[in-house]
PDB file of C-alpha atoms in Angstrom:
ATOM      1  CA  TYR N   1     -15.842  -3.881   7.042  1.00 70.00           C
ATOM      2  CA  GLU N   2     -16.619  -3.388  10.661  1.00 80.00           C
ATOM      3  CA  ASP N   3     -12.883  -3.559  11.571  1.00 84.00           C
ATOM      4  CA  ILE N   4     -12.448  -0.351   9.293  1.00 85.00           C
ATOM      5  CA  ASN N   5     -15.311   1.380  10.748  1.00 85.00           C
ATOM      6  CA  GLN N   6     -14.164   0.690  14.280  1.00 88.00           C
ATOM      7  CA  PHE N   7     -10.562   1.906  13.436  1.00 90.00           C
ATOM      8  CA  VAL N   8     -11.968   5.017  12.051  1.00 89.00           C
ATOM      9  CA  LYS N   9     -14.175   5.735  15.008  1.00 90.00           C
ATOM     10  CA  LYS N  10     -11.297   5.073  17.512  1.00 92.00           C
ATOM     11  CA  LYS N  11      -8.945   7.262  15.586  1.00 92.00           C
ATOM     12  CA  GLU N  12     -11.496   9.924  14.903  1.00 91.00           C
ATOM     13  CA  ILE N  13     -10.155  10.327  11.464  1.00 90.00           C
ATOM     14  CA  ASP N  14     -11.600  11.213   8.057  1.00 87.00           C
ATOM     15  CA  VAL N  15     -11.887   8.423   5.305  1.00 89.00           C
ATOM     16  CA  ILE N  16     -11.376   9.223   1.775  1.00 91.00           C
ATOM     17  CA  TYR N  17     -12.467   6.101  -0.257  1.00 89.00           C
ATOM     18  CA  VAL N  18     -10.398   6.107  -3.558  1.00 91.00           C
ATOM     19  CA  ARG N  19     -11.702   4.029  -6.505  1.00 82.00           C
ATOM     20  CA  SER N  20      -9.892   3.922 -10.113  1.00 74.00           C
ATOM     21  CA  ASN N  21     -13.212   4.036 -11.841  1.00 68.00           C
ATOM     22  CA  GLU N  22     -16.965   4.165 -11.275  1.00 60.00           C
ATOM     23  CA  HIS N  23     -17.505   0.499 -12.303  1.00 55.00           C
ATOM     24  CA  SER N  24     -18.466  -1.905  -9.326  1.00 49.00           C
ATOM     25  CA  LEU N  25     -16.116  -4.701  -8.770  1.00 49.00           C
ATOM     26  CA  LYS N  26     -16.818  -8.029  -7.367  1.00 45.00           C
ATOM     27  CA  GLY N  27     -16.563  -7.653  -3.436  1.00 47.00           C
ATOM     28  CA  ASP N  28     -16.283  -3.831  -3.555  1.00 52.00           C
ATOM     29  CA  CYS N  29     -16.217  -2.475   0.010  1.00 58.00           C
ATOM     30  CA  ASP N  30     -19.154  -0.493   0.993  1.00 59.00           C
ATOM     31  CA  LEU N  31     -18.185   1.749   3.929  1.00 62.00           C
ATOM     32  CA  GLY N  32     -21.327   3.950   3.615  1.00 64.00           C
ATOM     33  CA  ILE N  33     -19.093   6.899   2.523  1.00 73.00           C
ATOM     34  CA  ALA N  34     -18.794   8.557  -0.810  1.00 76.00           C
ATOM     35  CA  LYS N  35     -16.125   7.411  -3.287  1.00 83.00           C
ATOM     36  CA  THR N  36     -13.854   9.543  -5.028  1.00 86.00           C
ATOM     37  CA  TYR N  37     -12.209   8.692  -8.535  1.00 90.00           C
ATOM     38  CA  PRO N  38      -9.196  10.875  -8.599  1.00 91.00           C
ATOM     39  CA  ASN N  39      -6.640  11.552 -11.461  1.00 92.00           C
ATOM     40  CA  ILE N  40      -3.202  10.519 -10.953  1.00 93.00           C
ATOM     41  CA  GLN N  41      -1.939  13.771  -9.477  1.00 96.00           C
ATOM     42  CA  GLU N  42      -4.853  13.807  -6.983  1.00 95.00           C
ATOM     43  CA  TRP N  43      -4.262  10.263  -6.152  1.00 95.00           C
ATOM     44  CA  LEU N  44      -0.608  10.865  -5.443  1.00 97.00           C
ATOM     45  CA  PHE N  45      -1.444  13.982  -3.429  1.00 97.00           C
ATOM     46  CA  LEU N  46      -3.983  11.974  -1.337  1.00 96.00           C
ATOM     47  CA  LEU N  47      -1.354   9.192  -0.656  1.00 96.00           C
ATOM     48  CA  ALA N  48       1.313  11.564   0.204  1.00 97.00           C
ATOM     49  CA  ASN N  49      -0.930  13.406   2.827  1.00 96.00           C
ATOM     50  CA  ALA N  50      -2.569  10.312   4.177  1.00 96.00           C
ATOM     51  CA  GLU N  51      -2.021   9.402   7.910  1.00 95.00           C
ATOM     52  CA  TYR N  52      -2.904   5.737   7.113  1.00 96.00           C
ATOM     53  CA  VAL N  53      -3.248   3.891   3.737  1.00 96.00           C
ATOM     54  CA  LEU N  54      -5.409   0.779   3.448  1.00 94.00           C
ATOM     55  CA  THR N  55      -5.349  -0.585  -0.186  1.00 92.00           C
ATOM     56  CA  ASN N  56      -5.647  -3.514  -2.512  1.00 88.00           C
ATOM     57  CA  SER N  57      -3.504  -1.873  -5.018  1.00 89.00           C
ATOM     58  CA  PHE N  58       0.055  -2.966  -5.725  1.00 91.00           C
ATOM     59  CA  HIS N  59       0.817   0.733  -6.826  1.00 94.00           C
ATOM     60  CA  GLY N  60      -1.009   2.140  -3.656  1.00 95.00           C
ATOM     61  CA  MET N  61       1.304  -0.203  -1.552  1.00 96.00           C
ATOM     62  CA  VAL N  62       4.610   0.951  -3.193  1.00 97.00           C
ATOM     63  CA  PHE N  63       3.656   4.559  -3.125  1.00 98.00           C
ATOM     64  CA  SER N  64       2.747   4.072   0.557  1.00 98.00           C
ATOM     65  CA  VAL N  65       6.415   2.950   1.175  1.00 98.00           C
ATOM     66  CA  ILE N  66       7.762   5.787  -0.919  1.00 97.00           C
ATOM     67  CA  PHE N  67       5.864   8.304   0.987  1.00 98.00           C
ATOM     68  CA  GLY N  68       6.734   6.543   4.379  1.00 98.00           C
ATOM     69  CA  LYS N  69       3.279   5.833   5.382  1.00 97.00           C
ATOM     70  CA  ARG N  70       1.588   3.383   7.768  1.00 97.00           C
ATOM     71  CA  PHE N  71      -0.184   1.007   5.345  1.00 97.00           C
ATOM     72  CA  GLY N  72      -1.916  -2.288   5.184  1.00 96.00           C
ATOM     73  CA  VAL N  73      -2.535  -4.163   1.802  1.00 94.00           C
ATOM     74  CA  TYR N  74      -5.108  -6.498   1.003  1.00 88.00           C
ATOM     75  CA  ALA N  75      -4.525  -9.448  -1.149  1.00 79.00           C
ATOM     76  CA  THR N  76      -6.481  -9.061  -4.317  1.00 68.00           C
ATOM     77  CA  GLY N  77      -8.583 -12.316  -4.304  1.00 62.00           C
ATOM     78  CA  ASP N  78      -8.699 -14.065  -7.451  1.00 61.00           C
ATOM     79  CA  ASP N  79      -5.839 -12.118  -9.325  1.00 60.00           C
ATOM     80  CA  SER N  80      -2.892 -14.204  -8.394  1.00 68.00           C
ATOM     81  CA  SER N  81      -0.475 -12.255 -10.525  1.00 72.00           C
ATOM     82  CA  MET N  82      -1.188  -9.223  -8.299  1.00 72.00           C
ATOM     83  CA  ASN N  83      -0.649 -11.164  -5.147  1.00 85.00           C
ATOM     84  CA  VAL N  84       2.574 -12.433  -6.249  1.00 89.00           C
ATOM     85  CA  ARG N  85       3.837  -8.793  -6.742  1.00 90.00           C
ATOM     86  CA  ILE N  86       2.385  -7.789  -3.441  1.00 92.00           C
ATOM     87  CA  ASN N  87       3.834 -10.768  -1.710  1.00 91.00           C
ATOM     88  CA  SER N  88       7.206 -10.435  -3.437  1.00 92.00           C
ATOM     89  CA  PHE N  89       7.643  -6.696  -2.559  1.00 94.00           C
ATOM     90  CA  VAL N  90       6.582  -6.993   0.973  1.00 95.00           C
ATOM     91  CA  SER N  91       8.858  -9.933   1.523  1.00 94.00           C
ATOM     92  CA  ASP N  92      11.985  -8.112  -0.001  1.00 93.00           C
ATOM     93  CA  ILE N  93      11.423  -5.320   2.318  1.00 96.00           C
ATOM     94  CA  ASN N  94      10.645  -7.422   5.396  1.00 96.00           C
ATOM     95  CA  LEU N  95       7.032  -5.944   5.689  1.00 96.00           C
ATOM     96  CA  MET N  96       4.991  -9.336   5.298  1.00 94.00           C
ATOM     97  CA  ASP N  97       2.959  -8.397   8.333  1.00 94.00           C
ATOM     98  CA  ARG N  98       1.584  -5.447   6.210  1.00 95.00           C
ATOM     99  CA  VAL N  99      -0.588  -7.995   4.229  1.00 93.00           C
ATOM    100  CA  VAL N 100      -4.024  -7.660   5.783  1.00 91.00           C
ATOM    101  CA  ASN N 101      -6.367 -10.674   6.219  1.00 80.00           C
ATOM    102  CA  THR N 102      -8.878  -9.420   8.696  1.00 76.00           C
ATOM    103  CA  ASP N 103      -7.086  -7.537  11.382  1.00 82.00           C
ATOM    104  CA  ILE N 104      -6.334  -4.044  10.441  1.00 89.00           C
ATOM    105  CA  SER N 105      -4.583  -3.121  13.743  1.00 89.00           C
ATOM    106  CA  ILE N 106      -1.344  -3.465  11.997  1.00 92.00           C
ATOM    107  CA  LEU N 107      -1.854   0.206  11.033  1.00 94.00           C
ATOM    108  CA  ASP N 108      -1.019   1.117  14.476  1.00 93.00           C
ATOM    109  CA  LYS N 109       2.370  -0.381  14.220  1.00 94.00           C
ATOM    110  CA  SER N 110       5.135   1.890  13.133  1.00 95.00           C
ATOM    111  CA  ILE N 111       7.456   1.072  10.367  1.00 97.00           C
ATOM    112  CA  ASN N 112      11.203   1.406  10.484  1.00 97.00           C
ATOM    113  CA  TYR N 113      11.556   3.311   7.020  1.00 98.00           C
ATOM    114  CA  LYS N 114      15.349   3.609   7.441  1.00 98.00           C
ATOM    115  CA  GLU N 115      15.726  -0.132   7.536  1.00 97.00           C
ATOM    116  CA  VAL N 116      12.956  -0.369   4.594  1.00 97.00           C
ATOM    117  CA  TYR N 117      14.840   2.040   2.329  1.00 97.00           C
ATOM    118  CA  ASN N 118      18.250   0.344   3.056  1.00 97.00           C
ATOM    119  CA  LYS N 119      16.746  -2.871   1.836  1.00 96.00           C
ATOM    120  CA  ILE N 120      15.498  -1.221  -1.195  1.00 96.00           C
ATOM    121  CA  ASN N 121      18.815   0.398  -1.870  1.00 96.00           C
ATOM    122  CA  LEU N 122      20.548  -3.076  -1.569  1.00 95.00           C
ATOM    123  CA  GLN N 123      18.113  -4.572  -4.149  1.00 93.00           C
ATOM    124  CA  ARG N 124      18.676  -1.394  -6.425  1.00 93.00           C
ATOM    125  CA  GLU N 125      22.480  -2.036  -6.156  1.00 95.00           C
ATOM    126  CA  ARG N 126      22.189  -5.841  -6.846  1.00 94.00           C
ATOM    127  CA  ILE N 127      19.954  -5.168 -10.058  1.00 93.00           C
ATOM    128  CA  PHE N 128      22.427  -2.416 -11.123  1.00 94.00           C
ATOM    129  CA  ASN N 129      25.541  -4.726 -10.708  1.00 94.00           C
ATOM    130  CA  PHE N 130      23.580  -7.688 -12.600  1.00 94.00           C
ATOM    131  CA  PHE N 131      23.034  -5.189 -15.505  1.00 93.00           C
ATOM    132  CA  LYS N 132      26.646  -4.028 -15.596  1.00 92.00           C
ATOM    133  CA  THR N 133      27.700  -7.751 -16.063  1.00 92.00           C
ATOM    134  CA  LEU N 134      25.584  -7.914 -19.158  1.00 90.00           C
ATOM    135  CA  PHE N 135      27.226  -5.046 -20.960  1.00 81.00           C
TER     136      PHE N 135
END
């Protein structure tokens, strides 16, 4: 996790390490900083007010897009169903470069959220039209 430490030092930013629960996960990141276990409202507040988001969570990724954040998402390892959702979503909105393997410098690259939201709206319209054909 040296890349994360270097990024944080270079940017001189504070890190809030968010976990969903206190149970240790295989491959859990140890940045040497305290972990926090927010409730949903606190978690959304943290995401909405973050400068950067680095996550391995599908929902963290989706809310990063909703809030217009610079983000990177790690594939979740063995959980292939989670990876499919992550890859499908970023592919649909043309942000495949946001899937992080080892290099988190993608966080420095801005995202054209006008273009992203246009793609989301097109998908929403397609889905709506599909359902209209069913009824």
